[in-house]
Amino acid sequence: MSALHSLQTAAVSIRSVRKVYGDPQTGPVALKHVDLDIRDNEFFTLLGPSGCGKTTLLRMIAGFEFPSAGEILLYGENIADRPPYERPVNTVFQHYALFPHMSIAENLAFGLESHPMGKRLGKTAITQRVSEMLALVQMERFADRRPSQLSGGQQQRVALARALAPHPKVLLLDEPLSALDLKLRQAMREELKSIQAKTGITFIFVTHDQEEALTMSDRIAVLAEGQVQQVGRPSDIYEQPNNRFVADFIGETNFLPAQVETLADDHALLRITGGQLMRAAGREGLHQGAQVTLSIRPERLQLVAPDSPETTPCTLVEQIYLGTDLQYQVSLADGSHLRVRTPNRAGQNQSFVPGQRLGLQFDRESASVLLD
Amino acid sequence: MNSRPIAPGSALERRRALGSLLGVSPALLAIGLFLLVPILIIAAYSLMQANPYGGVDQVFSSEAYTSLLFERQLDDSLAFTDSYLIIALRSVGIATATTLITLLIGFPVAVWLAMQPIRRRGLLIFLITIPFWANLLIRTYAWILLLRGTGVINNSLLGLGLIQQPLPLLYNDGAVLLGLVYTYAPFVVLPIYATLEKMDMRLLEAAQDLYAGRLRTLRKVVLPIARPGILAGAILTFVPCLGAMIAPELLGGGTKLMLGNLIFRQFSDARNWPFGAALALVLMAAVMLVLMFYAMRTERLRVAREGK
């Protein structure tokens, strides 16, 4: 597929999709109004807290639920009204949903045999595809086992292979790693990413785990309360959050009240409590003198000796040892608390005690202006 | 918890073994008293001579078993007779038909039940068990009131002018079948429901996601998973149907005998207790052989599939 083509046609387009359960006027609204374009060959993540509508959206792409309004286009074709078995998309379910009465190989063959194409394919081709898929997830040795004889991680791989076997145009993954333990989860992240690269299939991944989203995705859509809050690359989402929700949900942050001092073409200068000036990317709707909220990440703050130039005086409240990092809580003159985080390096950061007066240094370029 | 290893043969181990034996003794006692002893009595009776006034004379005789297949002629020679074999075959036929029909009715009902929201299921299961509250004899008499020539159904149809003559609904094989299906349908619904209730409903979504339509999902996912329940229901229907007595007697008019009626008559009108006992034992042995054969075959299949 040419680059031009992939620019023109999104793999999946969600157009003005709305989902209301029960009565269209009074029923609970799962999705208010969602517009999204998911590109061809992209690892796209729907990220949000539980109840944000991300799973509903995924289930609508799969065909288990139908939108109350709007269109779902798969490579330009509206599939919103088609049953799941007529959509060339496959799902990796949260709890795997492997068929307990079939062997691993039979599980993998199921989709191929059910597919209209399967009858033309023939037995040998199906067997070959099954071994190909087993090799992809390194489960060749387990072909004749039953799902109940496998560990959670192994079942996960089988579920992935089963969904990939019929060559879906888009693969949907519904929190597939949430049932695994931490180490396995981290290993599977890398593996999922590499399998996506190898197969070239568009992945749509649902998770509530922001770390998972940041490490794996090409792009992320952050959802809350049935609406898309922000769409962007992981670094956009983390460093330029649109609003308070996104800033707070992705990683840790500090909220600082500030006043717009000067507006330039591409940036704004803002004065925060304590008199320091911060520089942030401009936004529509800003005007001189406006009161706004800034988000600034804890790792972009530094604790230095008090009365250093260009610092804000603060008092250390608490110090928390996190292993990889040290986290401090400091209070400013106006009583607000901020979090500061520094990497845990030998011989540093050890000398502070709670109650100590310190200087807080801001990384000037690292604040972002929130819309609300 | 005491987790220290116990030396084999030690006093403590022997006491534990005795304790666990005591623990299961009520079960052993019940099996012995209510299963083994009656069967032994039946076996003993089947090997004695019939007393023409009922009961048995305590004289050894294998006459009961001989008369299953042979008739004693006037000159005391034996001639083959197939009359009991025909009754047995008819019983198997009616039991098979009943089992198939109850499965056809019971399976969809069980699937539907398993799909209901959990809150409603309790009530529905309760409704299915309601027939058990009334005695089977009374329920079967109720069918007579419905089916007979001047019964509810015929009177309604006549009243509506749909028919001119009452339909012959009662005293035929159809009425027997109806009565048996009615009696055993709940025994099919409940075990199938029990297996489906445990099924992960997401498997249905997984099947549809993998391009299986409704029919293929039913055939490849629901039916195999419900298999143990279907088999349990089939056995719970087929076995008692073989020996069923009330429905054939009341609804069949007692003209075409089934094994249950045949056995019953040996102990009542015919006053041939040894023959009744022999019939009962042979029926039980046949059923047990079939079930054992089946159990062994499924075990072999399971071992072949899963190992161990």
XYZ file of C-alpha atoms in Angstrom:
680
model
C 0.000 0.000 0.000
C 1.456 3.345 -0.991
C 2.134 6.121 1.466
C -0.233 8.326 -0.488
C -3.029 5.815 -0.128
C -2.561 5.525 3.607
C -2.730 9.291 3.891
C -5.975 9.375 1.971
C -7.856 6.508 3.524
C -7.911 5.898 7.234
C -7.993 2.275 8.360
C -10.896 3.075 10.649
C -12.889 6.294 10.680
C -15.292 6.995 13.486
C -17.719 9.654 12.254
C -19.991 11.447 14.730
C -20.609 8.265 16.636
C -22.994 8.393 19.554
C -24.072 5.534 21.788
C -26.979 5.632 24.178
C -28.199 2.553 26.024
C -31.927 2.031 26.324
C -34.104 5.050 25.699
C -32.423 7.470 23.235
C -33.623 10.524 25.189
C -33.155 9.524 28.801
C -30.893 6.441 28.704
C -27.280 6.462 29.907
C -24.916 7.943 27.317
C -21.816 5.821 26.720
C -20.379 7.950 23.909
C -21.448 11.544 23.331
C -19.942 12.431 19.998
C -16.789 10.777 18.789
C -14.760 11.562 15.679
C -11.542 9.651 15.149
C -9.320 8.641 12.262
C -7.064 5.658 12.790
C -4.402 5.371 10.133
C -3.325 2.339 8.219
C -0.613 0.275 9.919
C -0.828 2.298 13.094
C -0.593 1.158 16.719
C -3.470 3.244 18.036
C -4.488 3.299 21.693
C -7.804 4.238 23.252
C -6.860 5.338 26.748
C -9.143 6.344 29.567
C -10.478 5.483 33.001
C -13.136 2.798 33.355
C -16.510 3.996 32.139
C -15.026 6.475 29.661
C -16.500 4.625 26.681
C -13.296 3.164 25.247
C -14.512 -0.433 25.444
C -17.892 0.535 23.986
C -16.104 2.133 21.047
C -13.968 -0.966 20.516
C -17.012 -3.247 20.708
C -18.729 -1.110 18.088
C -15.785 -1.515 15.734
C -15.915 -5.279 16.381
C -19.679 -5.362 15.819
C -20.834 -6.476 19.275
C -22.637 -3.165 19.720
C -24.161 -0.789 17.237
C -23.906 2.997 17.315
C -27.068 4.984 18.072
C -25.888 7.519 15.497
C -22.906 8.022 13.220
C -20.771 5.929 10.913
C -17.892 3.520 11.338
C -15.812 3.297 8.170
C -13.349 0.502 7.550
C -11.083 1.581 4.692
C -13.826 3.877 3.491
C -16.669 1.377 3.791
C -19.413 1.872 6.362
C -19.600 -1.272 8.488
C -21.657 0.123 11.372
C -24.647 -2.142 10.675
C -22.821 -5.372 9.884
C -22.759 -8.297 12.307
C -19.353 -9.195 13.788
C -18.928 -12.241 11.551
C -19.116 -10.091 8.448
C -16.386 -7.654 9.501
C -12.750 -8.276 8.566
C -11.587 -7.294 12.049
C -10.632 -9.654 14.879
C -10.485 -9.180 18.610
C -8.100 -10.226 21.365
C -10.394 -10.467 24.367
C -9.523 -9.312 27.844
C -9.905 -12.771 29.352
C -8.780 -14.483 26.143
C -12.090 -16.325 25.542
C -10.303 -19.365 24.130
C -12.589 -22.294 23.274
C -12.038 -24.705 26.182
C -13.111 -27.819 24.253
C -10.635 -27.307 21.423
C -6.890 -27.765 21.249
C -4.685 -24.728 20.664
C -4.334 -25.626 16.993
C -8.130 -26.014 16.669
C -8.630 -22.647 18.325
C -6.333 -21.058 15.757
C -8.001 -22.834 12.859
C -11.517 -21.822 13.943
C -11.505 -18.395 12.324
C -9.925 -19.677 9.131
C -12.471 -22.475 8.799
C -15.407 -20.172 9.523
C -14.280 -17.520 7.097
C -15.963 -17.674 3.669
C -12.425 -17.753 2.281
C -11.695 -20.839 4.393
C -13.570 -23.220 2.130
C -11.436 -22.216 -0.818
C -8.345 -22.320 1.348
C -8.426 -26.059 2.037
C -7.062 -28.121 4.897
C -3.357 -27.957 4.087
C -3.358 -24.189 3.717
C -5.173 -23.817 7.039
C -2.751 -26.171 8.801
C 0.126 -24.215 7.355
C -1.298 -20.877 8.473
C -1.901 -22.287 11.974
C 1.747 -23.377 12.324
C 2.857 -20.020 10.942
C 0.846 -18.237 13.631
C 2.035 -20.602 16.372
C 5.594 -19.809 15.338
C 4.889 -16.082 15.402
C 3.951 -16.253 19.088
C 6.442 -19.038 19.871
C 3.806 -21.551 20.901
C 4.588 -24.370 18.433
C 5.171 -26.882 21.218
C 1.671 -26.368 22.614
C -0.396 -27.018 19.474
C -2.112 -30.097 20.914
C -2.689 -28.786 24.417
C -5.963 -27.454 25.741
C -6.300 -23.836 26.891
C -6.755 -24.968 30.510
C -3.287 -26.518 30.425
C -1.600 -23.198 29.619
C -0.525 -20.314 31.844
C -2.144 -16.900 31.542
C 0.699 -15.537 29.449
C 0.574 -18.510 27.094
C -3.195 -18.206 26.711
C -2.656 -14.564 25.872
C -0.287 -15.482 23.049
C -2.736 -18.043 21.722
C -5.537 -15.469 21.784
C -3.320 -13.103 19.811
C -2.385 -15.776 17.266
C -6.020 -16.850 16.903
C -7.104 -13.284 16.161
C -4.283 -12.731 13.667
C -4.725 -16.035 11.828
C -7.555 -14.966 9.470
C -5.548 -11.918 8.250
C -7.805 -9.255 9.749
C -7.573 -5.757 8.313
C -7.630 -4.352 11.833
C -6.812 -6.087 15.117
C -8.720 -4.972 18.210
C -7.161 -5.571 21.615
C -9.385 -5.166 24.686
C -7.084 -4.609 27.690
C -5.266 -7.805 26.764
C -2.466 -7.398 29.288
C -4.518 -6.486 32.338
C -4.763 -10.061 33.639
C -1.005 -10.690 33.488
C 1.521 -10.040 36.225
C 3.913 -7.103 35.963
C 6.993 -8.794 34.475
C 4.962 -10.686 31.910
C 3.040 -7.548 31.053
C 6.231 -5.671 30.284
C 7.561 -8.502 28.134
C 4.265 -8.773 26.253
C 4.296 -5.033 25.518
C 7.482 -5.359 23.534
C 6.257 -8.495 21.865
C 2.940 -6.952 20.830
C 4.795 -3.999 19.404
C 7.172 -6.182 17.404
C 4.336 -8.406 16.131
C 2.500 -5.308 14.974
C 5.594 -4.169 13.099
C 6.098 -7.636 11.605
C 2.521 -8.165 10.440
C 1.845 -4.585 9.360
C -1.729 -4.832 10.660
C -3.442 -1.825 12.214
C -3.762 -2.387 15.967
C -6.411 -0.671 18.050
C -5.531 -1.166 21.658
C -7.765 -0.360 24.629
C -6.225 0.244 28.036
C -6.592 2.233 31.226
C -2.855 1.939 31.885
C -1.162 5.163 30.795
C 2.298 3.627 30.891
C 1.179 0.889 28.489
C -0.269 3.546 26.207
C 2.828 5.739 26.248
C 5.309 2.948 25.615
C 3.488 1.082 22.835
C 1.432 3.510 20.825
C 2.071 5.452 17.653
C -0.844 7.635 18.636
C -3.182 7.808 21.589
C -6.749 9.011 21.967
C -7.538 9.956 25.547
C -11.209 9.415 26.346
C -13.245 10.599 29.299
C -16.981 10.763 29.891
C -17.804 9.505 26.426
C -15.715 12.087 24.608
C -12.282 12.274 23.027
C -10.187 14.640 25.130
C -7.050 14.643 23.015
C -5.479 12.712 20.149
C -1.759 12.706 19.526
C 1.600 11.030 19.730
C 2.596 9.897 23.236
C 5.012 12.830 23.573
C 2.305 15.327 22.538
C -0.111 13.908 25.050
C 2.437 13.882 27.844
C 4.120 17.192 27.184
C 1.316 19.271 25.735
C -1.847 18.062 27.453
C -4.951 19.861 26.285
C -6.786 20.079 29.520
C -6.698 19.332 33.200
C -8.075 15.810 32.750
C -5.420 14.723 30.249
C -2.601 16.341 32.242
C -3.743 14.605 35.397
C -4.585 11.207 33.895
C -1.304 10.783 32.005
C 1.526 10.706 34.494
C 1.855 12.993 37.462
C 1.677 16.726 37.233
C 1.508 19.976 39.160
C -1.164 22.541 38.494
C -0.075 26.161 38.866
C -2.233 29.244 38.537
C -0.636 31.834 36.223
C -1.352 35.107 34.475
C -0.650 35.783 30.795
C 2.078 38.409 30.635
C 2.901 38.670 26.939
C 1.558 36.909 23.881
C 3.802 36.223 20.906
C 3.014 34.455 17.622
C 3.971 30.977 18.753
C 4.319 31.249 22.509
C 3.109 33.011 25.622
C 4.953 34.270 28.678
C 3.153 33.601 31.908
C 3.849 34.793 35.412
C 3.344 32.290 38.191
C 3.021 32.759 41.942
C 6.365 33.884 43.278
C 6.989 36.084 40.311
C 8.780 33.759 37.904
C 8.116 33.880 34.186
C 7.314 30.686 32.286
C 7.252 30.187 28.549
C 4.634 27.920 26.979
C 3.254 27.193 23.558
C 0.445 29.564 22.619
C -3.143 28.507 22.411
C -6.266 29.858 20.908
C -8.365 31.946 23.212
C -5.528 33.356 25.292
C -5.422 37.089 25.913
C -3.157 39.331 27.863
C -3.861 39.372 31.579
C -5.976 36.184 31.474
C -5.847 33.858 34.465
C -4.937 30.309 33.342
C -3.743 27.037 34.798
C -0.355 25.623 33.905
C 0.633 21.987 34.050
C 4.226 21.229 34.881
C 5.646 17.764 35.359
C 7.465 16.950 38.639
C 10.648 15.922 36.812
C 10.882 19.375 35.228
C 11.332 20.988 38.642
C 14.584 21.151 40.577
C 15.428 21.799 44.189
C 18.444 24.056 44.687
C 20.011 26.064 47.507
C 17.698 28.837 48.769
C 18.214 32.340 47.400
C 19.792 31.102 44.164
C 18.933 33.448 41.287
C 15.745 32.771 39.312
C 14.197 30.505 41.903
C 11.047 30.479 43.952
C 11.499 29.977 47.680
C 9.847 26.879 49.067
C 9.870 24.581 52.091
C 10.400 20.824 51.955
C 7.397 18.995 53.383
C 8.145 15.383 52.648
C 10.630 13.174 50.856
C 9.611 9.811 49.345
C 12.033 7.163 48.173
C 10.762 5.509 44.969
C 13.785 3.427 44.019
C 14.479 4.835 40.583
C 13.543 8.343 41.680
C 13.251 10.537 44.706
C 10.062 12.462 45.113
C 9.727 15.593 47.198
C 6.725 17.552 48.245
C 7.350 21.247 48.773
C 5.084 24.099 49.800
C 5.209 27.564 48.298
C 4.612 30.878 50.050
C 0.923 30.874 49.050
C 0.432 27.515 50.692
C 0.168 25.447 47.460
C 1.965 22.114 47.340
C 4.093 20.937 44.427
C 5.709 17.623 43.638
C 9.314 17.436 42.516
C 10.968 14.326 41.184
C 14.652 13.691 40.549
C 16.459 10.576 39.367
C 18.090 8.655 42.159
C 21.805 9.273 41.535
C 24.619 8.281 43.842
C 25.741 11.016 46.224
C 22.978 13.454 45.361
C 19.679 14.541 46.835
C 20.444 13.101 50.223
C 21.038 16.276 52.131
C 17.517 17.654 52.571
C 15.412 17.356 55.694
C 11.710 18.137 56.040
C 11.132 21.745 57.018
C 14.282 22.890 55.257
C 14.009 26.067 53.167
C 15.005 25.544 49.552
C 14.842 27.178 46.148
C 12.610 25.772 43.398
C 13.907 26.046 39.885
C 11.520 25.752 36.959
C 12.518 24.355 33.629
C 11.296 27.414 31.728
C 10.074 25.722 28.576
C 8.262 22.804 30.096
C 4.918 24.169 31.197
C 1.764 23.844 29.171
C -1.330 25.993 29.299
C -4.508 24.075 29.989
C -7.782 25.017 28.377
C -9.825 24.880 31.528
C -2.830 -27.148 60.762
C -0.596 -30.069 61.578
C 1.817 -30.269 58.704
C 4.341 -32.676 60.194
C 4.732 -35.790 58.074
C 3.139 -38.861 59.603
C 5.103 -42.091 59.584
C 3.195 -44.792 57.695
C 1.710 -47.388 59.987
C 1.914 -45.112 62.986
C -0.876 -45.017 65.531
C -1.852 -41.545 64.381
C -2.159 -42.613 60.765
C -4.277 -45.603 61.672
C -6.528 -43.388 63.742
C -6.939 -41.033 60.798
C -7.763 -43.892 58.441
C -10.378 -45.108 60.901
C -11.723 -41.582 61.197
C -12.184 -41.187 57.472
C -13.845 -44.599 57.284
C -16.264 -43.508 60.007
C -16.856 -40.314 58.046
C -18.087 -42.101 54.935
C -19.902 -44.869 56.815
C -23.386 -43.264 56.529
C -22.985 -43.271 52.750
C -21.819 -46.876 52.712
C -24.699 -47.835 54.988
C -27.247 -46.088 52.770
C -25.901 -47.706 49.604
C -25.900 -51.125 51.261
C -29.331 -50.804 52.782
C -31.198 -49.100 49.968
C -29.391 -50.435 46.903
C -27.568 -53.705 47.458
C -30.046 -55.419 49.772
C -33.106 -54.836 47.533
C -31.181 -55.992 44.471
C -30.094 -59.136 46.271
C -33.694 -59.817 47.300
C -34.850 -59.358 43.697
C -32.063 -61.651 42.481
C -33.068 -64.308 45.037
C -36.752 -64.105 44.086
C -35.936 -64.436 40.401
C -34.369 -67.828 41.108
C -37.353 -69.278 42.998
C -40.660 -70.848 41.979
C -43.812 -68.807 41.562
C -46.592 -69.302 44.033
C -49.936 -69.064 42.175
C -51.380 -67.063 45.093
C -48.588 -64.471 44.925
C -45.144 -64.497 46.462
C -42.653 -67.294 45.937
C -42.005 -70.865 46.995
C -38.485 -71.234 48.260
C -37.473 -73.812 45.705
C -34.668 -73.179 43.231
C -35.773 -72.725 39.642
C -34.346 -71.033 36.546
C -37.769 -71.106 34.922
C -38.125 -67.296 35.123
C -35.067 -66.712 32.954
C -35.983 -69.462 30.521
C -39.411 -67.969 29.975
C -37.890 -64.624 28.883
C -37.301 -66.135 25.441
C -38.953 -69.564 25.471
C -42.455 -70.838 25.917
C -43.124 -74.193 27.480
C -45.284 -76.293 25.162
C -47.895 -78.798 26.286
C -45.406 -81.609 25.847
C -42.965 -79.756 28.163
C -40.595 -78.896 25.297
C -39.362 -75.306 24.825
C -40.231 -73.156 21.834
C -38.785 -69.748 21.057
C -41.120 -66.800 21.653
C -40.460 -63.195 20.729
C -43.414 -61.629 22.589
C -41.276 -60.225 25.419
C -38.526 -59.229 23.023
C -41.084 -57.199 21.079
C -42.216 -55.465 24.265
C -38.580 -54.710 25.091
C -37.936 -53.321 21.617
C -41.084 -51.192 21.752
C -39.946 -49.856 25.143
C -36.545 -48.976 23.712
C -38.250 -47.316 20.749
C -40.589 -45.212 22.888
C -37.790 -44.340 25.318
C -35.578 -43.275 22.391
C -38.328 -41.184 20.846
C -39.091 -39.578 24.217
C -35.410 -38.790 24.744
C -35.042 -37.191 21.317
C -38.193 -35.103 21.683
C -37.313 -33.943 25.207
C -33.841 -32.958 23.970
C -35.344 -30.999 21.083
C -37.611 -29.165 23.514
C -35.235 -28.987 26.471
C -32.085 -27.738 24.758
C -33.539 -24.464 23.428
C -35.260 -23.864 26.762
C -31.966 -24.396 28.611
C -30.120 -22.070 26.223
C -32.785 -19.435 26.658
C -32.633 -19.798 30.460
C -28.853 -19.428 30.494
C -29.132 -16.210 28.487
C -31.559 -14.589 30.920
C -30.334 -11.993 33.403
C -29.266 -13.666 36.643
C -32.035 -12.023 38.666
C -34.743 -13.607 36.543
C -33.160 -17.073 36.274
C -33.995 -18.081 39.867
C -37.694 -17.521 39.281
C -37.667 -19.373 35.938
C -35.872 -22.403 37.402
C -38.412 -22.383 40.192
C -41.244 -22.418 37.631
C -39.701 -25.423 35.889
C -39.683 -27.392 39.141
C -43.346 -26.659 39.923
C -44.680 -29.870 38.238
C -42.641 -31.916 40.744
C -44.852 -30.621 43.510
C -47.851 -32.670 42.433
C -47.867 -36.438 42.357
C -47.066 -37.971 38.950
C -50.204 -40.104 39.083
C -52.408 -37.036 39.518
C -50.623 -35.146 36.772
C -51.090 -38.086 34.427
C -54.804 -38.279 35.258
C -54.982 -34.601 34.414
C -53.764 -35.492 30.914
C -56.639 -37.965 30.617
C -59.071 -35.155 31.392
C -57.471 -33.092 28.652
C -57.172 -35.792 26.003
C -60.207 -38.035 26.300
C -63.117 -38.009 23.844
C -65.153 -35.646 26.019
C -62.021 -33.932 27.324
C -61.093 -30.281 27.296
C -59.304 -30.369 23.947
C -61.917 -32.320 22.019
C -64.822 -30.346 23.535
C -63.123 -27.060 22.654
C -62.458 -28.122 19.079
C -66.007 -29.441 18.702
C -67.417 -26.274 20.233
C -65.411 -24.151 17.794
C -66.711 -26.315 14.958
C -63.227 -27.195 13.824
C -63.958 -30.920 13.991
C -67.163 -32.966 13.725
C -65.994 -36.112 15.518
C -63.838 -36.237 18.677
C -60.203 -36.926 17.801
C -58.728 -40.184 19.145
C -56.168 -38.466 21.362
C -56.050 -40.922 24.214
C -55.046 -44.589 24.511
C -52.411 -44.752 21.805
C -48.635 -44.501 21.477
C -48.871 -40.764 20.837
C -50.554 -40.198 24.194
C -47.885 -42.311 25.930
C -45.165 -40.324 24.222
C -46.818 -37.062 25.219
C -47.085 -38.145 28.835
C -43.455 -39.276 28.955
C -42.132 -36.126 27.267
C -44.161 -34.017 29.679
C -42.794 -35.949 32.656
C -39.133 -35.948 31.688
C -38.657 -32.559 29.990
C -37.486 -30.867 33.228
C -34.879 -33.607 33.688
C -33.366 -32.557 30.370
C -33.608 -28.807 30.877
C -31.902 -28.692 34.257
C -28.615 -30.531 33.510
C -28.166 -28.729 30.174
C -28.838 -25.426 31.883
C -26.263 -26.341 34.544
C -23.514 -26.787 31.921
C -24.490 -23.717 29.904
C -24.722 -21.517 32.965
C -21.026 -22.135 33.600
C -20.150 -21.329 29.991
C -18.362 -18.048 29.414
C -20.799 -16.077 27.259
C -17.832 -14.220 25.768
C -17.067 -17.424 23.866
C -20.115 -16.648 21.741
C -18.680 -13.238 20.938
C -15.300 -14.801 20.191
C -16.939 -17.238 17.756
C -18.819 -14.455 15.986
C -15.691 -12.350 15.886
C -14.005 -15.265 14.117
C -16.590 -15.253 11.310
C -18.897 -17.940 12.709
C -22.589 -17.224 12.113
C -25.279 -18.318 14.544
C -25.544 -21.884 13.268
C -21.807 -22.498 13.304
C -21.506 -20.937 16.764
C -24.231 -23.294 17.990
C -22.680 -26.346 16.347
C -19.035 -25.721 17.159
C -19.172 -23.920 20.497
C -22.481 -24.231 22.358
C -23.271 -27.887 21.590
C -19.808 -29.270 22.465
C -19.748 -27.313 25.712
C -23.298 -28.414 26.602
C -22.449 -32.045 25.751
C -22.087 -33.342 29.329
C -25.444 -31.774 30.219
C -27.109 -33.171 27.113
C -25.817 -36.655 27.945
C -26.890 -36.407 31.575
C -30.352 -35.268 30.460
C -30.585 -38.067 27.899
C -29.654 -40.700 30.481
C -32.025 -39.226 33.066
C -34.815 -39.508 30.491
C -33.995 -42.700 28.629
C -33.376 -44.974 31.619
C -36.563 -44.251 33.599
C -38.580 -44.227 30.351
C -37.528 -47.819 29.680
C -39.190 -48.863 32.908
C -41.985 -46.292 32.845
C -45.302 -47.616 34.041
C -47.779 -44.880 34.840
C -47.946 -43.126 31.464
C -48.256 -46.339 29.374
C -50.792 -47.741 31.808
C -53.035 -44.670 32.030
C -52.510 -42.919 28.693
C -51.773 -46.003 26.594
C -54.803 -47.797 27.943
C -52.629 -50.753 28.923
C -53.176 -52.437 25.571
C -49.656 -52.094 24.237
C -47.356 -53.076 27.031
C -44.037 -51.544 27.904
C -41.462 -53.199 30.126
C -42.625 -51.290 33.195
C -46.193 -52.550 32.776
C -45.023 -56.048 32.065
C -43.022 -56.140 35.294
C -45.870 -54.567 37.242
C -48.321 -57.211 35.981
C -46.105 -60.053 37.083
C -46.433 -58.809 40.635
C -50.169 -58.062 40.358
C -52.522 -59.946 37.992
C -50.099 -62.568 36.700
C -48.786 -63.504 40.168
C -45.445 -64.548 38.757
C -43.003 -62.819 41.051
C -39.911 -64.719 39.889
C -40.564 -63.718 36.282
C -41.106 -60.064 37.286
C -37.903 -60.140 39.293
C -35.989 -61.681 36.394
C -37.334 -59.045 33.983
C -36.344 -56.241 36.362
C -32.826 -57.625 36.797
C -32.252 -58.130 33.090
C -33.457 -54.609 32.344
C -31.171 -53.169 35.016
C -28.199 -55.196 33.799
C -28.760 -54.081 30.210
C -28.927 -50.411 31.197
C -25.828 -50.723 33.353
C -23.874 -52.437 30.584
C -24.739 -49.668 28.134
C -23.821 -46.942 30.610
C -20.548 -48.640 31.544
C -19.631 -49.086 27.922
C -20.380 -45.431 27.330
C -18.420 -44.280 30.406
C -15.399 -46.306 29.319
C -15.549 -44.919 25.826
C -15.705 -41.271 26.975
C -12.872 -41.911 29.420
C -10.764 -43.355 26.590
C -11.569 -40.311 24.457
C -10.664 -37.967 27.293
C -7.369 -39.768 27.901
C -6.576 -39.717 24.198
C -7.217 -35.988 24.118
C -5.780 -34.723 27.361
C -3.431 -37.422 28.582
C -3.324 -38.786 32.152
